[in-house]
mmCIF file of C-alpha atoms in Angstrom:
data_model
loop_
_atom_site.group_PDB
_atom_site.id
_atom_site.type_symbol
_atom_site.label_atom_id
_atom_site.label_comp_id
_atom_site.label_asym_id
_atom_site.label_seq_id
_atom_site.Cartn_x
_atom_site.Cartn_y
_atom_site.Cartn_z
ATOM 1 C CA UNK A 1050 0.000 0.000 0.000
ATOM 2 C CA UNK A 1051 2.914 2.344 0.725
ATOM 3 C CA UNK A 1052 4.045 1.984 -2.885
ATOM 4 C CA UNK A 1053 0.562 2.968 -4.120
ATOM 5 C CA UNK A 1054 0.675 6.114 -1.956
ATOM 6 C CA UNK A 1055 4.166 7.048 -3.194
ATOM 7 C CA UNK A 1056 3.202 6.449 -6.822
ATOM 8 C CA UNK A 1057 0.121 8.629 -6.394
ATOM 9 C CA UNK A 1058 2.262 11.474 -5.014
ATOM 10 C CA UNK A 1059 4.605 11.376 -8.007
ATOM 11 C CA UNK A 1060 1.773 11.117 -10.542
ATOM 12 C CA UNK A 1061 -0.236 13.865 -8.851
ATOM 13 C CA UNK A 1062 2.568 16.426 -8.951
ATOM 14 C CA UNK A 1063 3.208 15.710 -12.630
ATOM 15 C CA UNK A 1064 -0.482 16.054 -13.476
ATOM 16 C CA UNK A 1065 -0.914 19.416 -11.697
ATOM 17 C CA UNK A 1066 1.955 21.085 -13.555
ATOM 18 C CA UNK A 1067 0.642 19.904 -16.921
ATOM 19 C CA UNK A 1068 -3.029 20.740 -16.467
ATOM 20 C CA UNK A 1069 -3.518 23.757 -14.182
ATOM 21 C CA UNK A 1070 -3.787 26.422 -16.950
ATOM 22 C CA UNK A 1071 -6.663 24.461 -18.551
ATOM 23 C CA UNK A 1072 -8.349 24.224 -15.169
ATOM 24 C CA UNK A 1073 -8.186 28.006 -14.703
ATOM 25 C CA UNK A 1074 -9.864 28.487 -18.084
ATOM 26 C CA UNK A 1075 -12.519 25.897 -17.189
ATOM 27 C CA UNK A 1076 -13.445 27.634 -13.932
ATOM 28 C CA UNK A 1077 -13.554 31.102 -15.531
ATOM 29 C CA UNK A 1078 -15.913 29.848 -18.256
ATOM 30 C CA UNK A 1079 -18.118 27.948 -15.808
ATOM 31 C CA UNK A 1080 -18.791 30.876 -13.480
ATOM 32 C CA UNK A 1081 -18.687 33.934 -15.756
ATOM 33 C CA UNK A 1082 -21.763 36.183 -15.872
ATOM 34 C CA UNK A 1083 -23.843 35.178 -18.884
ATOM 35 C CA UNK A 1084 -25.335 38.684 -19.152
ATOM 36 C CA UNK A 1085 -21.863 40.278 -19.432
ATOM 37 C CA UNK A 1086 -19.547 37.480 -20.563
ATOM 38 C CA UNK A 1087 -15.821 38.242 -20.507
ATOM 39 C CA UNK A 1088 -14.891 35.277 -22.696
ATOM 40 C CA UNK A 1089 -16.350 33.957 -25.960
ATOM 41 C CA UNK A 1090 -14.858 30.491 -25.630
ATOM 42 C CA UNK A 1091 -11.868 28.409 -24.571
ATOM 43 C CA UNK A 1092 -9.261 29.930 -26.909
ATOM 44 C CA UNK A 1093 -10.459 33.488 -26.290
ATOM 45 C CA UNK A 1094 -10.291 32.872 -22.531
ATOM 46 C CA UNK A 1095 -6.676 31.681 -22.832
ATOM 47 C CA UNK A 1096 -5.762 34.733 -24.896
ATOM 48 C CA UNK A 1097 -7.532 37.153 -22.560
ATOM 49 C CA UNK A 1098 -5.933 35.788 -19.398
ATOM 50 C CA UNK A 1099 -2.443 35.905 -20.891
ATOM 51 C CA UNK A 1100 -2.970 39.391 -22.342
ATOM 52 C CA UNK A 1101 -4.633 40.916 -19.282
ATOM 53 C CA UNK A 1102 -2.979 38.994 -16.428
ATOM 54 C CA UNK A 1103 0.237 37.602 -18.021
ATOM 55 C CA UNK A 1104 1.141 33.895 -18.188
ATOM 56 C CA UNK A 1105 1.079 33.768 -14.395
ATOM 57 C CA UNK A 1106 -2.674 34.389 -14.570
ATOM 58 C CA UNK A 1107 -3.090 30.838 -15.888
ATOM 59 C CA UNK A 1108 -1.390 29.513 -12.745
ATOM 60 C CA UNK A 1109 -3.488 31.371 -10.184
ATOM 61 C CA UNK A 1110 -4.421 29.081 -7.312
ATOM 62 C CA UNK A 1111 -1.826 26.427 -8.204
ATOM 63 C CA UNK A 1112 -0.585 26.350 -4.619
ATOM 64 C CA UNK A 1113 -3.733 24.588 -3.440
ATOM 65 C CA UNK A 1114 -3.655 21.691 -5.957
ATOM 66 C CA UNK A 1115 0.126 21.343 -5.652
ATOM 67 C CA UNK A 1116 -0.310 20.760 -1.922
ATOM 68 C CA UNK A 1117 -3.648 18.972 -2.120
ATOM 69 C CA UNK A 1118 -3.736 17.016 -5.381
ATOM 70 C CA UNK A 1119 -0.417 15.311 -4.712
ATOM 71 C CA UNK A 1120 -1.811 14.046 -1.405
ATOM 72 C CA UNK A 1121 -5.215 13.327 -2.972
ATOM 73 C CA UNK A 1122 -3.653 11.150 -5.674
ATOM 74 C CA UNK A 1123 -1.694 9.345 -2.975
ATOM 75 C CA UNK A 1124 -4.996 8.614 -1.175
ATOM 76 C CA UNK A 1125 -6.810 7.673 -4.390
ATOM 77 C CA UNK A 1126 -4.216 5.202 -5.655
ATOM 78 C CA UNK A 1127 -3.498 3.914 -2.155
ATOM 79 C CA UNK A 1128 -7.166 3.290 -1.303
ATOM 80 C CA UNK A 1129 -7.918 1.886 -4.754
ATOM 81 C CA UNK A 1130 -4.993 -0.540 -4.595
ATOM 82 C CA UNK A 1131 -5.904 -1.662 -1.070
ATOM 83 C CA UNK A 1132 -9.604 -2.023 -2.002
ATOM 84 C CA UNK A 1133 -8.674 -4.217 -4.983
ATOM 85 C CA UNK A 1134 -6.601 -6.474 -2.723
ATOM 86 C CA UNK A 1135 -9.539 -6.793 -0.294
ATOM 87 C CA UNK A 1136 -12.058 -7.450 -3.090
ATOM 88 C CA UNK A 1137 -9.813 -10.242 -4.336
ATOM 89 C CA UNK A 1138 -10.555 -10.840 -8.015
ATOM 90 C CA UNK A 1139 -9.463 -8.295 -10.613
ATOM 91 C CA UNK A 1140 -12.741 -7.751 -12.484
ATOM 92 C CA UNK A 1141 -14.173 -4.632 -14.181
ATOM 93 C CA UNK A 1142 -16.882 -4.381 -11.494
ATOM 94 C CA UNK A 1143 -14.300 -4.511 -8.704
ATOM 95 C CA UNK A 1144 -12.219 -1.881 -10.491
ATOM 96 C CA UNK A 1145 -15.276 0.397 -10.521
ATOM 97 C CA UNK A 1146 -16.093 -0.277 -6.844
ATOM 98 C CA UNK A 1147 -12.484 0.258 -5.722
ATOM 99 C CA UNK A 1148 -12.263 3.489 -7.710
ATOM 100 C CA UNK A 1149 -15.599 4.731 -6.356
ATOM 101 C CA UNK A 1150 -14.517 4.067 -2.760
ATOM 102 C CA UNK A 1151 -11.278 5.971 -3.357
ATOM 103 C CA UNK A 1152 -13.206 8.878 -4.882
ATOM 104 C CA UNK A 1153 -15.593 9.060 -1.926
ATOM 105 C CA UNK A 1154 -12.822 9.048 0.711
ATOM 106 C CA UNK A 1155 -10.684 11.765 -0.869
ATOM 107 C CA UNK A 1156 -13.616 14.248 -0.935
ATOM 108 C CA UNK A 1157 -12.676 15.302 2.596
ATOM 109 C CA UNK A 1158 -9.494 16.910 1.216
ATOM 110 C CA UNK A 1159 -10.671 17.596 -2.325
ATOM 111 C CA UNK A 1160 -13.584 19.884 -1.414
ATOM 112 C CA UNK A 1161 -11.691 22.503 0.679
ATOM 113 C CA UNK A 1162 -8.786 22.358 -1.766
ATOM 114 C CA UNK A 1163 -11.009 23.072 -4.762
ATOM 115 C CA UNK A 1164 -12.812 25.817 -2.868
ATOM 116 C CA UNK A 1165 -9.509 27.635 -2.268
ATOM 117 C CA UNK A 1166 -8.392 26.978 -5.855
ATOM 118 C CA UNK A 1167 -11.627 28.340 -7.316
ATOM 119 C CA UNK A 1168 -11.565 31.485 -5.156
ATOM 120 C CA UNK A 1169 -7.922 32.143 -6.053
ATOM 121 C CA UNK A 1170 -8.601 31.590 -9.763
ATOM 122 C CA UNK A 1171 -11.435 34.122 -9.700
ATOM 123 C CA UNK A 1172 -9.417 36.739 -7.826
ATOM 124 C CA UNK A 1173 -8.244 39.659 -9.936
ATOM 125 C CA UNK A 1174 -10.059 38.586 -13.108
ATOM 126 C CA UNK A 1175 -8.898 40.788 -15.993
ATOM 127 C CA UNK A 1176 -6.251 42.586 -13.903
ATOM 128 C CA UNK A 1177 -2.523 42.244 -14.543
ATOM 129 C CA UNK A 1178 -1.820 43.333 -10.989
ATOM 130 C CA UNK A 1179 -4.722 43.007 -8.585
ATOM 131 C CA UNK A 1180 -5.501 46.310 -6.891
ATOM 132 C CA UNK A 1181 -7.154 44.649 -3.933
ATOM 133 C CA UNK A 1182 -6.400 41.063 -3.071
ATOM 134 C CA UNK A 1183 -8.911 39.322 -0.870
ATOM 135 C CA UNK A 1184 -6.575 36.377 -0.310
ATOM 136 C CA UNK A 1185 -2.772 36.239 -0.162
ATOM 137 C CA UNK A 1186 -2.610 32.544 -1.006
ATOM 138 C CA UNK A 1187 -4.646 29.329 -0.808
ATOM 139 C CA UNK A 1188 -4.040 28.784 2.903
ATOM 140 C CA UNK A 1189 -4.965 32.395 3.716
ATOM 141 C CA UNK A 1190 -8.128 31.887 1.639
ATOM 142 C CA UNK A 1191 -9.232 28.877 3.716
ATOM 143 C CA UNK A 1192 -8.373 30.622 6.999
ATOM 144 C CA UNK A 1193 -10.436 33.690 6.060
ATOM 145 C CA UNK A 1194 -13.402 31.571 4.935
ATOM 146 C CA UNK A 1195 -13.227 29.574 8.173
ATOM 147 C CA UNK A 1196 -13.179 32.734 10.305
ATOM 148 C CA UNK A 1197 -16.164 34.141 8.448
ATOM 149 C CA UNK A 1198 -18.290 31.032 7.812
ATOM 150 C CA UNK A 1199 -16.841 28.337 10.053
ATOM 151 C CA UNK A 1200 -16.384 24.651 9.251
ATOM 152 C CA UNK A 1201 -19.413 24.670 6.979
ATOM 153 C CA UNK A 1202 -17.870 27.450 4.906
ATOM 154 C CA UNK A 1203 -14.654 25.597 4.042
ATOM 155 C CA UNK A 1204 -16.743 22.565 3.057
ATOM 156 C CA UNK A 1205 -18.980 24.502 0.665
ATOM 157 C CA UNK A 1206 -19.800 22.225 -2.257
ATOM 158 C CA UNK A 1207 -19.099 18.971 -0.353
ATOM 159 C CA UNK A 1208 -22.295 17.239 -1.534
ATOM 160 C CA UNK A 1209 -21.677 18.068 -5.200
ATOM 161 C CA UNK A 1210 -18.023 17.062 -4.820
ATOM 162 C CA UNK A 1211 -19.115 13.678 -3.416
ATOM 163 C CA UNK A 1212 -21.683 13.178 -6.194
ATOM 164 C CA UNK A 1213 -19.020 14.005 -8.789
ATOM 165 C CA UNK A 1214 -16.056 12.098 -7.356
ATOM 166 C CA UNK A 1215 -17.642 8.789 -6.334
ATOM 167 C CA UNK A 1216 -18.926 7.627 -9.743
ATOM 168 C CA UNK A 1217 -16.262 9.675 -11.543
ATOM 169 C CA UNK A 1218 -13.361 7.726 -10.040
ATOM 170 C CA UNK A 1219 -15.247 4.478 -10.550
ATOM 171 C CA UNK A 1220 -15.442 5.220 -14.291
ATOM 172 C CA UNK A 1221 -11.825 6.427 -14.210
ATOM 173 C CA UNK A 1222 -10.324 3.136 -12.994
ATOM 174 C CA UNK A 1223 -12.809 0.977 -14.905
ATOM 175 C CA UNK A 1224 -11.952 2.684 -18.210
ATOM 176 C CA UNK A 1225 -8.205 2.415 -17.550
ATOM 177 C CA UNK A 1226 -8.482 -1.289 -16.724
ATOM 178 C CA UNK A 1227 -10.560 -2.058 -19.835
ATOM 179 C CA UNK A 1228 -8.269 -0.049 -22.127
ATOM 180 C CA UNK A 1229 -4.974 -1.452 -20.813
ATOM 181 C CA UNK A 1230 -6.325 -4.999 -21.125
ATOM 182 C CA UNK A 1231 -7.607 -4.451 -24.670
ATOM 183 C CA UNK A 1232 -4.385 -2.708 -25.762
ATOM 184 C CA UNK A 1233 -2.207 -5.399 -24.199
ATOM 185 C CA UNK A 1234 0.078 -3.214 -22.066
ATOM 186 C CA UNK A 1235 2.742 -5.768 -21.165
ATOM 187 C CA UNK A 1236 6.184 -4.867 -19.703
ATOM 188 C CA UNK A 1237 8.022 -6.394 -22.678
ATOM 189 C CA UNK A 1238 5.912 -4.466 -25.217
ATOM 190 C CA UNK A 1239 8.089 -1.790 -26.944
ATOM 191 C CA UNK A 1240 4.997 0.423 -27.315
ATOM 192 C CA UNK A 1241 3.926 0.042 -23.695
ATOM 193 C CA UNK A 1242 4.475 3.717 -22.721
ATOM 194 C CA UNK A 1243 2.420 5.194 -25.632
ATOM 195 C CA UNK A 1244 -0.326 2.688 -24.824
ATOM 196 C CA UNK A 1245 -0.303 3.663 -21.128
ATOM 197 C CA UNK A 1246 -0.459 7.354 -22.064
ATOM 198 C CA UNK A 1247 -3.396 6.757 -24.398
ATOM 199 C CA UNK A 1248 -5.270 4.617 -21.854
ATOM 200 C CA UNK A 1249 -4.701 7.154 -19.080
ATOM 201 C CA UNK A 1250 -5.766 10.099 -21.229
ATOM 202 C CA UNK A 1251 -8.942 8.434 -22.460
ATOM 203 C CA UNK A 1252 -9.803 7.309 -18.917
ATOM 204 C CA UNK A 1253 -9.633 10.913 -17.775
ATOM 205 C CA UNK A 1254 -11.907 12.031 -20.617
ATOM 206 C CA UNK A 1255 -14.443 9.265 -19.847
ATOM 207 C CA UNK A 1256 -14.457 10.197 -16.168
ATOM 208 C CA UNK A 1257 -15.048 13.920 -16.807
ATOM 209 C CA UNK A 1258 -17.799 13.365 -19.376
ATOM 210 C CA UNK A 1259 -19.667 11.074 -16.962
ATOM 211 C CA UNK A 1260 -19.930 13.724 -14.212
ATOM 212 C CA UNK A 1261 -19.288 17.095 -15.870
ATOM 213 C CA UNK A 1262 -22.727 18.716 -15.246
ATOM 214 C CA UNK A 1263 -22.209 18.204 -11.499
ATOM 215 C CA UNK A 1264 -18.812 19.915 -11.746
ATOM 216 C CA UNK A 1265 -20.414 23.031 -13.247
ATOM 217 C CA UNK A 1266 -22.813 23.313 -10.290
ATOM 218 C CA UNK A 1267 -19.965 22.652 -7.823
ATOM 219 C CA UNK A 1268 -17.844 25.446 -9.311
ATOM 220 C CA UNK A 1269 -20.754 27.893 -9.220
ATOM 221 C CA UNK A 1270 -21.525 27.107 -5.598
ATOM 222 C CA UNK A 1271 -17.883 27.454 -4.555
ATOM 223 C CA UNK A 1272 -17.433 30.732 -6.446
ATOM 224 C CA UNK A 1273 -20.708 32.114 -5.076
ATOM 225 C CA UNK A 1274 -20.189 34.983 -2.664
ATOM 226 C CA UNK A 1275 -16.781 36.085 -4.027
ATOM 227 C CA UNK A 1276 -18.213 39.553 -4.756
ATOM 228 C CA UNK A 1277 -19.887 39.700 -1.361
ATOM 229 C CA UNK A 1278 -23.347 38.615 -2.564
ATOM 230 C CA UNK A 1279 -24.645 35.032 -2.529
ATOM 231 C CA UNK A 1280 -26.860 34.166 -5.496
ATOM 232 C CA UNK A 1281 -27.687 30.563 -4.609
ATOM 233 C CA UNK A 1282 -29.372 29.256 -1.485
ATOM 234 C CA UNK A 1283 -28.878 25.546 -2.253
ATOM 235 C CA UNK A 1284 -27.800 23.017 -4.888
ATOM 236 C CA UNK A 1285 -31.275 22.828 -6.411
ATOM 237 C CA UNK A 1286 -31.577 26.612 -6.425
ATOM 238 C CA UNK A 1287 -28.298 26.812 -8.358
ATOM 239 C CA UNK A 1288 -29.568 24.202 -10.849
ATOM 240 C CA UNK A 1289 -32.912 26.008 -11.288
ATOM 241 C CA UNK A 1290 -31.384 29.461 -11.762
ATOM 242 C CA UNK A 1291 -28.715 28.182 -14.154
ATOM 243 C CA UNK A 1292 -31.236 26.287 -16.288
ATOM 244 C CA UNK A 1293 -33.712 29.162 -16.356
ATOM 245 C CA UNK A 1294 -31.116 31.692 -17.411
ATOM 246 C CA UNK A 1295 -28.861 29.679 -19.745
ATOM 247 C CA UNK A 1296 -30.701 26.493 -20.707
ATOM 248 C CA UNK A 1297 -29.188 23.012 -20.916
ATOM 249 C CA UNK A 1298 -25.986 24.333 -22.507
ATOM 250 C CA UNK A 1299 -24.964 25.618 -19.087
ATOM 251 C CA UNK A 1300 -23.919 22.063 -18.187
ATOM 252 C CA UNK A 1301 -21.289 22.030 -20.949
ATOM 253 C CA UNK A 1302 -19.641 25.360 -20.077
ATOM 254 C CA UNK A 1303 -15.859 24.907 -20.048
ATOM 255 C CA UNK A 1304 -16.094 21.304 -21.303
ATOM 256 C CA UNK A 1305 -13.675 21.867 -24.207
ATOM 257 C CA UNK A 1306 -10.993 23.194 -21.864
ATOM 258 C CA UNK A 1307 -11.647 20.345 -19.428
ATOM 259 C CA UNK A 1308 -11.222 17.658 -22.089
ATOM 260 C CA UNK A 1309 -8.089 19.353 -23.462
ATOM 261 C CA UNK A 1310 -6.737 19.262 -19.916
ATOM 262 C CA UNK A 1311 -8.017 15.771 -19.070
ATOM 263 C CA UNK A 1312 -6.007 13.914 -21.698
ATOM 264 C CA UNK A 1313 -2.460 15.158 -20.933
ATOM 265 C CA UNK A 1314 -3.023 15.324 -17.153
ATOM 266 C CA UNK A 1315 -4.386 11.807 -16.795
ATOM 267 C CA UNK A 1316 -2.057 10.355 -19.413
ATOM 268 C CA UNK A 1317 0.866 11.737 -17.383
ATOM 269 C CA UNK A 1318 -0.606 10.672 -14.033
ATOM 270 C CA UNK A 1319 -1.516 7.093 -14.924
ATOM 271 C CA UNK A 1320 1.649 6.406 -16.944
ATOM 272 C CA UNK A 1321 3.819 7.831 -14.142
ATOM 273 C CA UNK A 1322 2.029 5.796 -11.461
ATOM 274 C CA UNK A 1323 2.112 2.562 -13.495
ATOM 275 C CA UNK A 1324 5.785 2.865 -14.432
ATOM 276 C CA UNK A 1325 6.746 3.895 -10.885
ATOM 277 C CA UNK A 1326 4.976 0.850 -9.412
ATOM 278 C CA UNK A 1327 6.543 -1.481 -11.999
ATOM 279 C CA UNK A 1328 10.023 -0.107 -11.309
ATOM 280 C CA UNK A 1329 9.670 -0.240 -7.515
ATOM 281 C CA UNK A 1330 8.171 -3.730 -7.486
ATOM 282 C CA UNK A 1331 10.932 -5.042 -9.719
ATOM 283 C CA UNK A 1332 13.455 -3.542 -7.305
ATOM 284 C CA UNK A 1333 11.716 -5.178 -4.333
ATOM 285 C CA UNK A 1334 11.742 -8.564 -6.052
ATOM 286 C CA UNK A 1335 15.473 -8.234 -6.797
ATOM 287 C CA UNK A 1336 16.230 -7.327 -3.160
ATOM 288 C CA UNK A 1337 14.194 -10.305 -1.898
ATOM 289 C CA UNK A 1338 16.016 -12.659 -4.248
ATOM 290 C CA UNK A 1339 19.410 -11.270 -3.206
ATOM 291 C CA UNK A 1340 18.602 -11.627 0.492
ATOM 292 C CA UNK A 1341 17.481 -15.268 0.218
ATOM 293 C CA UNK A 1342 20.121 -17.746 1.507
ATOM 294 C CA UNK A 1343 21.777 -19.681 -1.292
ATOM 295 C CA UNK A 1344 21.454 -23.495 -1.076
ATOM 296 C CA UNK A 1345 24.668 -25.161 0.137
ATOM 297 C CA UNK A 1346 26.079 -27.802 -2.170
ATOM 298 C CA UNK A 1347 27.008 -30.767 0.034
ATOM 299 C CA UNK A 1348 29.957 -32.760 -1.341
ATOM 300 C CA UNK A 1349 30.046 -36.518 -0.641
ATOM 301 C CA UNK A 1350 32.655 -37.567 1.868
ATOM 302 C CA UNK A 1351 35.730 -39.048 0.204
ATOM 303 C CA UNK A 1352 37.233 -42.194 1.641
ATOM 304 C CA UNK A 1353 40.685 -41.685 3.091
ATOM 305 C CA UNK A 1354 43.344 -43.265 0.887
ATOM 306 C CA UNK A 1355 46.346 -42.358 3.002
ATOM 307 C CA UNK A 1356 47.273 -44.643 5.902
ATOM 308 C CA UNK A 1357 46.918 -43.186 9.363
ATOM 309 C CA UNK A 1358 49.694 -42.951 11.900
ATOM 310 C CA UNK A 1359 47.854 -45.327 14.182
#
């Protein structure tokens, strides 16, 4: 299990660095005011952030996922690996159940982390240098929310996070298992790494598509109140208002950016985790073999041919 945790840490850090700019674009598109939209689409949002806020604008709020997602991936891969060992047989259903259990458990960390990330990403929208910063960093953001709203405040969006993560991670690990089996990702295969990257990337896409509408509502709830006014009183109120104002298309806002992010992030994460586990397990096997006592070859006793002095 310790190896699963370590592999998750390595894969998580790699994934954050690759995908955070796409995540910033996704959040901006999901929560922008439809009456006065700042961005026309994914590419325009990228351009606008870079032009108005510099390249660093794309990395706003990265501190929270760098601290949180690395640990979250450690939990996810650790819990999933342990759940698979407890379930026994390696079947698609068990892969889904193990992934779902991992997704449910990591919500405790994921929800506050994404709240801080979302608030930081929304801060100083359209400003190269923010005139008035509400939050210094992700930790300061959570501390301020806690002081103002208490424990409930830092867990804003917990229900939607749970509804998104539980089936989402089930689909995630199920898709990866099915794809790696069908592609034949064996250690001796010279194309193993491209196959792992493809399987990981497509698993991420499948996972996001399966739960994306819930993510839109989660982002809106977590961004609500940034300007000092709360628009939504509950999850259902957010759904009703969003549908009434924007129609069903509201549930696809930011999807293009999310899918562009999902492939490289999850390709990097899954390939890194898989290769790390393979390398470490091979090393463990070698150490075990080296530490095993070698069998002693017993030579038959030879009869003495020289006469004794007696």
